[in-house]
Coordinates of C-alpha atoms in Angstrom, one line a residue:
M1 CA -16.2 -2.9 28.6
E2 CA -14.2 0.0 27.3
S3 CA -15.0 0.8 23.7
N4 CA -12.3 0.6 21.0
S5 CA -12.6 4.3 20.2
R6 CA -12.0 5.2 23.9
R7 CA -9.1 2.8 24.0
F8 CA -7.6 4.4 20.8
A9 CA -7.9 7.8 22.3
V10 CA -5.9 7.0 25.4
V11 CA -3.1 4.9 23.9
L12 CA -0.7 7.7 23.2
L13 CA -1.8 9.9 26.0
A14 CA -1.2 7.1 28.5
S15 CA 2.5 7.4 27.6
G16 CA 2.5 11.2 27.8
L17 CA 3.9 11.2 24.3
A18 CA 1.2 12.5 22.0
L19 CA 2.8 15.8 21.2
A20 CA 6.4 14.5 21.1
A21 CA 5.6 11.6 18.8
C22 CA 2.9 12.8 16.5
G23 CA 2.7 16.6 16.6
K24 CA -0.4 18.4 17.9
S25 CA -3.5 19.0 15.9
G26 CA -3.3 22.4 14.0
S27 CA -7.0 22.3 12.9
T28 CA -9.6 24.5 14.5
P29 CA -12.9 22.7 14.9
S30 CA -15.9 24.2 13.1
S31 CA -19.5 23.1 13.0
T32 CA -20.0 23.2 9.3
R33 CA -18.5 23.8 5.9
E34 CA -17.8 27.5 5.2
S35 CA -21.1 28.6 3.8
E36 CA -19.7 31.2 1.3
K37 CA -17.6 28.6 -0.5
P38 CA -18.9 25.9 -2.8
P39 CA -18.0 22.3 -1.8
V40 CA -14.5 21.2 -2.9
N41 CA -14.0 17.9 -4.8
V42 CA -11.2 15.8 -3.4
V43 CA -9.1 13.3 -5.4
L44 CA -6.6 11.0 -3.7
V45 CA -4.3 9.1 -6.0
V46 CA -2.0 6.4 -4.6
I47 CA 0.6 4.5 -6.6
D48 CA 1.4 1.5 -4.4
T49 CA 5.1 0.9 -3.6
L50 CA 6.4 4.1 -5.2
R51 CA 9.7 5.3 -3.8
A52 CA 10.2 9.0 -3.3
D53 CA 13.1 9.1 -5.6
A54 CA 10.9 8.1 -8.5
L55 CA 9.6 11.7 -8.3
F56 CA 12.7 13.4 -6.8
D57 CA 15.0 11.8 -9.4
P58 CA 18.3 13.6 -9.8
A59 CA 19.9 10.6 -11.6
G60 CA 17.2 10.6 -14.3
K61 CA 16.3 6.9 -13.8
Y62 CA 12.6 7.4 -14.1
D63 CA 10.4 8.9 -16.8
T64 CA 7.4 10.5 -15.1
P65 CA 6.1 13.4 -17.2
N66 CA 2.6 13.3 -15.8
L67 CA 3.7 13.3 -12.2
D68 CA 6.2 16.1 -13.0
R69 CA 3.3 18.1 -14.5
L70 CA 1.2 17.5 -11.4
A71 CA 4.1 18.6 -9.2
R72 CA 4.4 21.8 -11.1
E73 CA 0.7 22.5 -10.7
G74 CA 0.8 21.7 -7.0
V75 CA 3.4 21.6 -4.2
A76 CA 5.7 18.6 -3.9
F77 CA 6.9 17.6 -0.4
E78 CA 10.4 16.3 -0.6
R79 CA 10.4 14.5 2.7
A80 CA 7.1 12.8 3.3
F81 CA 6.9 9.6 5.2
S82 CA 4.3 6.8 5.6
A83 CA 3.5 5.1 8.8
A84 CA 4.4 1.5 7.8
P85 CA 6.1 -0.3 4.9
M86 CA 2.9 -2.4 4.4
T87 CA -0.2 -1.5 2.3
L88 CA -3.1 -1.9 4.7
P89 CA -1.5 -0.5 7.9
S90 CA -0.2 2.5 5.9
H91 CA -3.6 3.2 4.3
V92 CA -5.5 2.9 7.6
S93 CA -3.1 5.3 9.2
L94 CA -3.4 7.7 6.4
F95 CA -7.3 7.5 6.4
S96 CA -7.6 7.8 10.2
S97 CA -4.8 10.3 10.8
R98 CA -3.3 8.1 13.5
P99 CA -0.1 6.1 13.8
V100 CA -0.2 2.4 13.4
L101 CA 0.3 1.8 17.1
E102 CA -3.0 3.5 17.7
T103 CA -5.2 2.0 15.0
G104 CA -4.4 -1.6 15.9
V105 CA -3.9 -2.5 12.2
S106 CA -0.3 -3.6 12.1
N107 CA -0.4 -6.2 9.3
N108 CA -2.1 -6.8 6.0
G109 CA -5.2 -9.0 6.2
Q110 CA -6.4 -7.6 9.5
D111 CA -9.8 -6.1 10.3
V112 CA -10.2 -2.3 10.5
P113 CA -11.9 -1.6 13.8
A114 CA -15.5 -0.6 13.2
D115 CA -15.4 2.4 15.5
L116 CA -12.1 3.8 14.1
P117 CA -13.1 7.1 12.3
L118 CA -12.0 7.1 8.7
L119 CA -11.9 9.9 6.1
A120 CA -14.3 8.4 3.6
E121 CA -16.9 7.8 6.3
W122 CA -16.5 11.4 7.6
L123 CA -16.8 12.9 4.1
A124 CA -19.9 10.7 3.4
D125 CA -21.4 12.0 6.6
H126 CA -20.9 15.5 5.2
D127 CA -22.7 14.7 2.0
Y128 CA -19.8 13.7 -0.3
D129 CA -20.2 11.1 -3.0
T130 CA -17.4 8.7 -2.0
R131 CA -15.9 6.4 -4.6
A132 CA -12.8 4.1 -4.8
V133 CA -11.2 2.0 -7.4
L134 CA -8.7 -0.5 -6.1
S135 CA -6.0 -2.6 -7.7
L136 CA -4.5 -4.7 -4.9
C137 CA -6.2 -7.3 -2.8
T138 CA -4.6 -6.1 0.5
L139 CA -7.3 -3.3 0.3
N140 CA -10.2 -5.5 -0.6
S141 CA -13.3 -5.5 1.5
L142 CA -14.2 -8.7 3.2
D143 CA -16.5 -7.2 5.9
E144 CA -18.5 -4.1 5.4
D145 CA -18.0 -2.7 8.9
E146 CA -14.4 -3.8 9.5
S147 CA -13.0 -2.8 6.1
P148 CA -10.8 0.0 4.7
G149 CA -13.8 0.5 2.3
R150 CA -16.0 1.7 5.1
G151 CA -17.7 4.9 4.2
F152 CA -17.3 4.6 0.4
E153 CA -20.6 4.7 -1.6
S154 CA -18.8 2.7 -4.3
Y155 CA -15.7 0.5 -3.5
D156 CA -14.7 -1.2 -6.7
C157 CA -12.4 -4.2 -6.0
N158 CA -13.7 -6.3 -8.9
Y159 CA -10.5 -8.0 -10.0
R160 CA -8.3 -10.9 -9.0
L161 CA -5.4 -10.3 -6.6
M162 CA -3.8 -7.5 -8.6
A163 CA -5.0 -5.2 -11.4
K164 CA -2.8 -3.5 -14.0
A165 CA -3.2 0.2 -14.5
E166 CA -4.6 -0.2 -17.9
Q167 CA -7.4 -2.2 -16.4
S168 CA -8.0 0.2 -13.4
I169 CA -8.3 3.2 -15.6
G170 CA -11.4 1.8 -17.4
R171 CA -13.0 1.1 -14.0
L172 CA -12.1 4.6 -12.8
R173 CA -13.8 6.2 -15.9
A174 CA -16.9 4.0 -15.2
S175 CA -17.0 5.0 -11.5
L176 CA -16.7 8.7 -12.4
A177 CA -19.5 8.4 -14.9
E178 CA -21.8 7.1 -12.1
R179 CA -21.0 9.9 -9.6
D180 CA -23.8 12.0 -8.2
P181 CA -23.2 15.5 -9.8
E182 CA -25.3 17.1 -7.1
K183 CA -22.7 16.2 -4.5
P184 CA -19.0 17.0 -4.0
L185 CA -16.8 14.1 -5.0
F186 CA -14.2 12.1 -3.0
L187 CA -12.3 9.8 -5.3
F188 CA -9.7 7.3 -4.2
A189 CA -7.7 6.0 -7.2
H190 CA -5.3 3.2 -6.4
F191 CA -2.7 1.8 -8.8
S192 CA -0.8 -1.3 -7.8
D193 CA 2.1 -0.8 -10.3
P194 CA 5.0 -0.9 -9.4
H195 CA 4.3 -3.5 -6.7
E196 CA 6.2 -6.7 -7.1
P197 CA 6.2 -8.7 -9.3
Y198 CA 7.8 -6.2 -11.6
E199 CA 6.7 -6.6 -15.2
S200 CA 9.3 -6.6 -18.0
H201 CA 7.0 -4.6 -20.3
G202 CA 8.2 -6.6 -23.3
T203 CA 11.9 -6.5 -22.5
K204 CA 11.9 -10.2 -21.6
T205 CA 10.1 -13.0 -23.4
R206 CA 10.3 -15.8 -20.9
R207 CA 7.4 -18.2 -21.1
V208 CA 6.3 -21.4 -19.3
Q209 CA 4.6 -24.4 -20.7
V210 CA 1.7 -25.8 -18.7
S211 CA 0.7 -29.4 -19.3
R212 CA -2.1 -31.6 -18.0
N213 CA -1.4 -35.3 -17.6
G214 CA 1.6 -34.8 -20.0
E215 CA -0.5 -33.1 -22.7
P216 CA 0.2 -29.4 -23.5
L217 CA -2.5 -27.1 -22.0
V218 CA -1.3 -23.5 -22.4
V219 CA 1.8 -21.4 -22.8
L220 CA 2.0 -18.4 -20.4
Q221 CA 4.1 -15.3 -20.5
A222 CA 6.3 -15.3 -17.3
G223 CA 8.0 -12.0 -17.8
D224 CA 4.8 -10.1 -17.4
M225 CA 1.8 -10.5 -15.2
Q226 CA -0.6 -12.9 -16.7
Q227 CA -3.2 -14.4 -14.4
W228 CA -4.7 -17.2 -16.6
V229 CA -8.2 -18.4 -15.8
E230 CA -9.9 -21.1 -17.9
T231 CA -12.7 -23.7 -17.5
V232 CA -11.3 -27.2 -18.0
E233 CA -12.9 -30.7 -17.7
L234 CA -11.4 -33.0 -15.1
G235 CA -12.1 -36.7 -14.9
K236 CA -12.1 -38.8 -11.7
G237 CA -8.9 -39.6 -9.9
R238 CA -5.7 -37.7 -10.2
T239 CA -4.9 -34.9 -12.6
T240 CA -1.3 -33.8 -12.7
F241 CA -0.4 -30.2 -13.8
E242 CA 3.3 -29.6 -14.7
I243 CA 4.9 -26.2 -15.4
L244 CA 8.2 -26.0 -17.2
P245 CA 10.2 -23.1 -18.8
E246 CA 9.9 -22.9 -22.5
G247 CA 13.3 -22.9 -24.1
E248 CA 16.4 -22.2 -21.9
P249 CA 15.9 -23.2 -18.2
Y250 CA 15.3 -20.4 -15.8
Q251 CA 13.8 -20.0 -12.3
F252 CA 10.2 -19.0 -11.9
K253 CA 7.6 -18.7 -9.2
V254 CA 4.0 -20.1 -9.2
R255 CA 2.3 -17.3 -7.4
N256 CA -1.1 -18.9 -7.4
L257 CA -2.6 -22.2 -8.6
D258 CA -6.3 -22.9 -7.8
C259 CA -8.7 -25.5 -9.2
L260 CA -12.4 -24.8 -8.3
E261 CA -15.3 -27.2 -8.7
D262 CA -18.7 -25.5 -8.2
G263 CA -16.9 -22.6 -6.7
R264 CA -15.1 -24.6 -4.1
P265 CA -11.3 -25.1 -4.2
L266 CA -10.1 -28.6 -4.6
P267 CA -7.1 -29.9 -2.5
I268 CA -3.8 -29.5 -4.3
Q269 CA -0.8 -31.7 -3.5
W270 CA 2.6 -30.4 -4.6
E271 CA 5.0 -33.0 -5.9
A272 CA 7.7 -30.5 -7.1
G273 CA 8.0 -26.9 -5.9
K274 CA 5.3 -25.0 -4.1
V275 CA 3.6 -21.6 -4.2
M276 CA 6.1 -18.7 -4.2
E277 CA 9.2 -20.9 -4.3
S278 CA 11.8 -20.2 -7.0
V279 CA 11.9 -23.4 -9.1
S280 CA 12.8 -24.7 -12.5
V281 CA 9.9 -27.2 -12.5
A282 CA 6.6 -27.2 -10.7
R283 CA 4.2 -30.1 -10.4
A284 CA 0.9 -30.3 -8.7
V285 CA -1.8 -33.0 -8.4
V286 CA -5.5 -32.5 -8.0
D287 CA -7.3 -35.7 -6.9
R288 CA -11.1 -35.8 -7.4
G289 CA -11.4 -39.4 -6.1
S290 CA -14.2 -41.5 -7.6
R291 CA -16.4 -38.6 -8.7
G292 CA -17.3 -38.4 -12.4
S293 CA -16.1 -35.8 -14.8
A294 CA -16.8 -32.2 -14.1
K295 CA -16.0 -28.7 -15.4
C296 CA -13.6 -26.9 -13.1
E297 CA -12.1 -23.4 -13.1
L298 CA -8.4 -23.5 -13.3
R299 CA -6.4 -20.4 -12.2
I300 CA -2.7 -20.1 -12.7
W301 CA -0.3 -17.1 -12.1
V302 CA 3.4 -17.6 -12.9
N303 CA 6.2 -15.1 -12.9
D304 CA 9.9 -15.4 -13.6
A305 CA 12.3 -14.9 -10.7
L306 CA 14.5 -11.9 -11.0
V307 CA 18.1 -12.7 -12.1
D308 CA 19.9 -9.9 -10.4
Y309 CA 19.6 -6.5 -8.7
E310 CA 20.2 -4.5 -11.9
E311 CA 17.4 -6.3 -13.8
G312 CA 15.1 -5.7 -10.8
R313 CA 15.9 -2.0 -10.8
Q314 CA 15.4 -1.7 -14.5
R315 CA 12.0 -3.4 -14.4
Y316 CA 10.9 -1.4 -11.4
A317 CA 11.7 1.8 -13.4
L318 CA 9.6 0.5 -16.3
E319 CA 6.7 -0.1 -13.9
V320 CA 7.0 3.4 -12.6
N321 CA 6.9 4.8 -16.2
Y322 CA 3.9 2.7 -17.0
A323 CA 2.0 3.8 -13.9
D324 CA 2.8 7.4 -14.7
R325 CA 1.1 7.1 -18.1
Y326 CA -2.2 6.1 -16.5
V327 CA -2.0 8.8 -13.8
G328 CA -1.9 11.1 -16.8
E329 CA -5.0 9.4 -18.3
L330 CA -6.8 9.9 -15.0
M331 CA -5.8 13.6 -14.9
A332 CA -7.0 14.0 -18.5
E333 CA -10.4 12.4 -17.6
L334 CA -10.8 14.7 -14.7
E335 CA -10.1 17.6 -17.0
R336 CA -12.6 16.4 -19.5
L337 CA -15.2 16.2 -16.8
G338 CA -14.4 19.6 -15.4
L339 CA -13.1 18.1 -12.2
H340 CA -9.4 19.0 -12.3
R341 CA -9.2 22.8 -12.0
D342 CA -11.2 23.3 -8.9
S343 CA -10.4 20.0 -7.1
L344 CA -8.0 19.3 -4.3
I345 CA -5.8 16.6 -5.7
V346 CA -3.4 14.7 -3.4
F347 CA -0.9 12.2 -4.8
T348 CA 1.2 9.9 -2.7
S349 CA 2.3 6.3 -2.2
D350 CA 1.6 4.0 0.7
H351 CA 5.3 3.1 1.2
G352 CA 8.5 2.8 -0.8
E353 CA 10.5 -0.2 -1.9
G354 CA 13.9 -1.7 -1.3
L355 CA 15.9 -2.0 -4.6
G356 CA 19.0 -3.9 -3.3
E357 CA 19.7 -1.7 -0.3
H358 CA 19.9 -3.3 3.1
G359 CA 20.0 -6.8 1.6
G360 CA 17.2 -7.2 -1.0
F361 CA 14.1 -6.2 -2.8
G362 CA 10.7 -5.5 -1.4
H363 CA 9.2 -3.8 1.6
V364 CA 7.9 -4.8 5.1
E365 CA 11.2 -5.9 6.6
N366 CA 12.8 -2.7 7.9
L367 CA 12.1 1.0 8.6
S368 CA 14.7 2.5 6.3
D369 CA 13.9 5.7 4.4
G370 CA 13.8 3.7 1.2
L371 CA 10.8 1.9 2.5
L372 CA 9.1 4.8 4.3
R373 CA 9.8 7.9 2.3
V374 CA 7.1 8.5 -0.3
P375 CA 6.3 11.1 -2.9
L376 CA 3.7 13.6 -1.9
I377 CA 2.0 16.3 -4.1
V378 CA -0.8 18.6 -3.1
K379 CA -2.6 20.5 -5.8
L380 CA -5.0 23.1 -4.4
P381 CA -8.2 24.2 -6.1
Q382 CA -7.6 26.9 -8.6
D383 CA -9.0 29.7 -6.4
D384 CA -7.3 28.7 -3.2
P385 CA -4.7 31.3 -2.3
R386 CA -2.6 29.3 0.2
R387 CA 0.0 27.8 -2.1
A388 CA 2.7 29.8 -0.3
Q389 CA 1.7 28.3 3.0
L390 CA 2.2 24.8 1.7
E391 CA 5.5 25.7 0.1
A392 CA 6.8 26.9 3.4
G393 CA 6.8 23.4 4.7
A394 CA 7.7 21.5 1.5
K395 CA 11.3 20.7 2.4
R396 CA 10.5 19.6 6.0
V397 CA 9.7 16.2 7.3
V398 CA 5.9 15.6 7.0
S399 CA 3.8 12.6 7.8
H400 CA 0.9 10.8 6.1
I401 CA -1.1 11.5 9.2
D402 CA -1.1 15.2 8.2
L403 CA -3.1 14.5 5.1
V404 CA -6.6 14.1 6.6
P405 CA -6.4 17.4 8.5
T406 CA -5.2 19.1 5.3
V407 CA -8.0 17.7 3.2
L408 CA -10.6 18.7 5.8
E409 CA -9.3 22.2 6.1
V410 CA -9.4 22.7 2.4
A411 CA -13.0 21.3 2.4
G412 CA -14.0 23.5 5.2
L413 CA -15.1 20.6 7.4
P414 CA -14.6 19.8 11.1
P415 CA -11.6 17.7 12.1
L416 CA -11.9 13.9 11.9
P417 CA -12.6 12.7 15.5
G418 CA -9.4 11.6 17.1
Q419 CA -7.1 12.8 14.4
R420 CA -3.4 13.1 15.4
G421 CA -2.0 14.9 12.4
T422 CA -1.6 18.6 11.7
S423 CA -2.7 20.5 8.6
L424 CA 0.2 21.1 6.2
F425 CA -0.9 24.7 6.1
T426 CA 0.3 25.0 9.8
P427 CA 4.1 25.1 10.4
H428 CA 4.9 22.4 12.9
E429 CA 7.8 20.2 14.0
V430 CA 7.3 16.5 13.3
V431 CA 8.7 13.4 15.0
H432 CA 7.4 10.9 12.6
V433 CA 6.4 7.5 14.0
A434 CA 6.6 4.3 11.9
Q435 CA 6.5 0.6 12.6
T436 CA 6.6 -2.8 11.1
S437 CA 5.4 -5.9 12.8
R438 CA 5.4 -9.7 12.9
P439 CA 4.3 -12.0 11.4
E440 CA 4.9 -10.4 8.0
A441 CA 8.1 -8.7 9.2
Q442 CA 10.8 -10.9 10.7
K443 CA 11.1 -8.5 13.6
N444 CA 8.9 -6.1 15.4
Q445 CA 10.3 -2.6 15.0
L446 CA 9.2 0.9 16.0
A447 CA 11.0 4.1 14.9
F448 CA 11.1 7.9 15.5
R449 CA 12.4 10.1 12.7
D450 CA 12.9 13.8 12.7
E451 CA 14.9 16.3 10.6
H452 CA 18.3 14.9 11.7
F453 CA 18.0 11.4 13.3
K454 CA 16.2 8.1 13.1
M455 CA 16.0 5.8 16.1
V456 CA 14.7 2.2 15.6
Y457 CA 13.6 0.1 18.6
F458 CA 13.6 -3.7 18.4
P459 CA 11.4 -4.5 21.4
D460 CA 11.8 -8.3 21.2
E461 CA 15.6 -7.8 21.6
E462 CA 15.4 -4.7 23.8
R463 CA 17.8 -3.1 21.3
F464 CA 18.1 0.4 19.6
E465 CA 19.8 1.7 16.5
L466 CA 20.4 5.4 15.7
Y467 CA 21.2 6.9 12.4
D468 CA 22.3 10.4 11.4
V469 CA 20.0 10.7 8.4
V470 CA 21.7 13.9 7.3
E471 CA 25.2 12.6 7.1
D472 CA 24.4 9.0 6.5
Q473 CA 21.4 9.0 4.2
G474 CA 21.8 5.3 3.4
E475 CA 21.5 4.4 7.1
L476 CA 24.6 2.3 7.1
H477 CA 26.3 3.4 10.3
D478 CA 24.5 2.8 13.7
V479 CA 25.7 5.6 16.1
F480 CA 23.5 4.7 19.0
A481 CA 26.4 3.9 21.3
Q482 CA 28.2 7.1 20.5
R483 CA 25.4 9.6 20.1
K484 CA 22.3 8.4 21.9
N485 CA 22.4 11.4 24.2
E486 CA 21.5 13.6 21.3
R487 CA 18.0 12.1 21.5
A488 CA 18.2 11.0 25.1
A489 CA 14.4 11.0 25.7
W490 CA 13.6 8.8 22.7
P491 CA 14.4 5.3 24.1
E492 CA 12.0 5.5 27.0
Q493 CA 9.4 7.1 24.7
L494 CA 9.7 4.3 22.2
R495 CA 9.4 1.7 25.0
G496 CA 6.3 3.5 26.4
L497 CA 4.6 3.7 23.0
Y498 CA 5.2 0.1 22.2
R499 CA 4.1 -1.1 25.6
N500 CA 0.8 0.9 25.4
Q501 CA -0.1 0.4 21.8
A502 CA -3.5 -0.8 20.8
P503 CA -3.6 -4.6 20.5
P504 CA -3.6 -6.0 17.0
T505 CA -7.0 -6.4 15.4
A506 CA -8.5 -9.7 14.5
G507 CA -11.6 -10.9 12.7
D508 CA -14.8 -11.9 14.4
G509 CA -17.8 -14.0 13.5
E510 CA -18.5 -17.5 12.2
N511 CA -16.8 -16.8 8.8
D512 CA -13.5 -15.6 10.3
A513 CA -11.6 -18.9 9.7
Q514 CA -12.6 -18.9 6.1
D515 CA -11.9 -15.2 5.6
T516 CA -8.5 -15.7 7.3
A517 CA -7.6 -18.5 4.9
E518 CA -8.6 -16.5 1.9
R519 CA -6.6 -13.5 3.0
D520 CA -3.6 -15.7 3.6
K521 CA -3.8 -17.1 0.1
M522 CA -4.1 -13.7 -1.4
L523 CA -1.2 -12.2 0.6
R524 CA 1.1 -15.1 -0.2
A525 CA 0.4 -14.7 -3.9
L526 CA 1.6 -11.1 -3.6
G527 CA 4.8 -12.1 -1.7
Y528 CA 3.7 -11.5 1.8
G529 CA 4.7 -14.8 3.4
G530 CA 5.1 -13.8 7.0
G531 CA 8.2 -14.3 9.2
E532 CA 9.4 -17.6 10.5
D533 CA 9.1 -18.3 14.2

């Protein structure tokens, strides 16, 4: 049987499109790190769901002094793009330097092929101490070999569903304290703010009252993320939990409700509302049958539903400001440890976020620049003289798949096997490739984007859209019918890439059904419900 790695290597070449779609590798293979240079520490910081205009902010909507400082110390790329508007596919593409159509990881919750080369694994093979601190369950490791955490010596995902930055920073400090000082460091620091649900950060005081069999149990803050966990005693038969707004009625969502007995979830029957539905009252029943009383772990996560676009935009901006504060604390910790000055620091996001454009909030559903364009800052080690080379390409379209070649060039290491990207030190033209896929997206979509145009292919409908992204930055006017000849080769290239892409990955083994159910629950709590058939 043909191996996965061989299959990945031929997917793009089979269509004759490797150079047109992804750019050609600009790295020169070398057998070892340059002996005259000390090893370079590498720090990758990702703020999940951060739009590019949070950094490039002419309207002054965002307060990001720490990111602004990092941008002054490094080089900020104004038009950087991720491979997918979803967390796991985007990260796997970034870490492998391959487009999504070649990795086979097109949705959250999928396995990462065990033979897909990843950056952390490559750095570990070259004697790096590889460490990660995560804050969003879409990156959690459920299988050591088929995980985005493969290659990390320490992969800290010790939290529930989503961690706030103030929680993550303590875990980052602890991980740095445990590093091996005899080895160069690779640190991946992931902050989930400002991923939905957007916190109000004290600007709203909406609360919900949770009752058990009609008796008050707890009052929870619904305007800010509060995942409540408590051990309660449940008797035999039915126990009814009801959730109501405290004070004036308003809409809220139960993001998660679990009741575990001896670590096993009990069946829950919803009598009013359901998980992730906007409701004004929610009621759920746990039935333990004839079994005697037992202590059970009750988990509840409730958030208010956004009232309007303006409130959503305001709260998103507060989340960005909040995340920036903790990026600053991480930079301060690196400075305290003597790891800031001489480290390569790369800052980016996995994807952007829709804030009312194209019909709503969120990501996943389309390939607009609002969902794909991300901030990117590259701060070189203090003695690296190549800042001018980076600045030469800072205003051009660049791709996430260019980051691995750039990191490895700075580190003086051989290219990652199979990498598709080109080092940012090497001037090159980019036709960026991005995609979003069912079932999380409503429609399969594949797109090319260069300096002037974006073409989106809808394969299930055999339909194309074309946008002049210079004159029509909001991507509101489809000009495919009038101007398709200006990118005449793209339709057939998009068809060929989609037709020859790697098949979607899936889990294997006897625990796959259980793992899939657990992933599905986690994803739904974060708003990834999947498209309707």
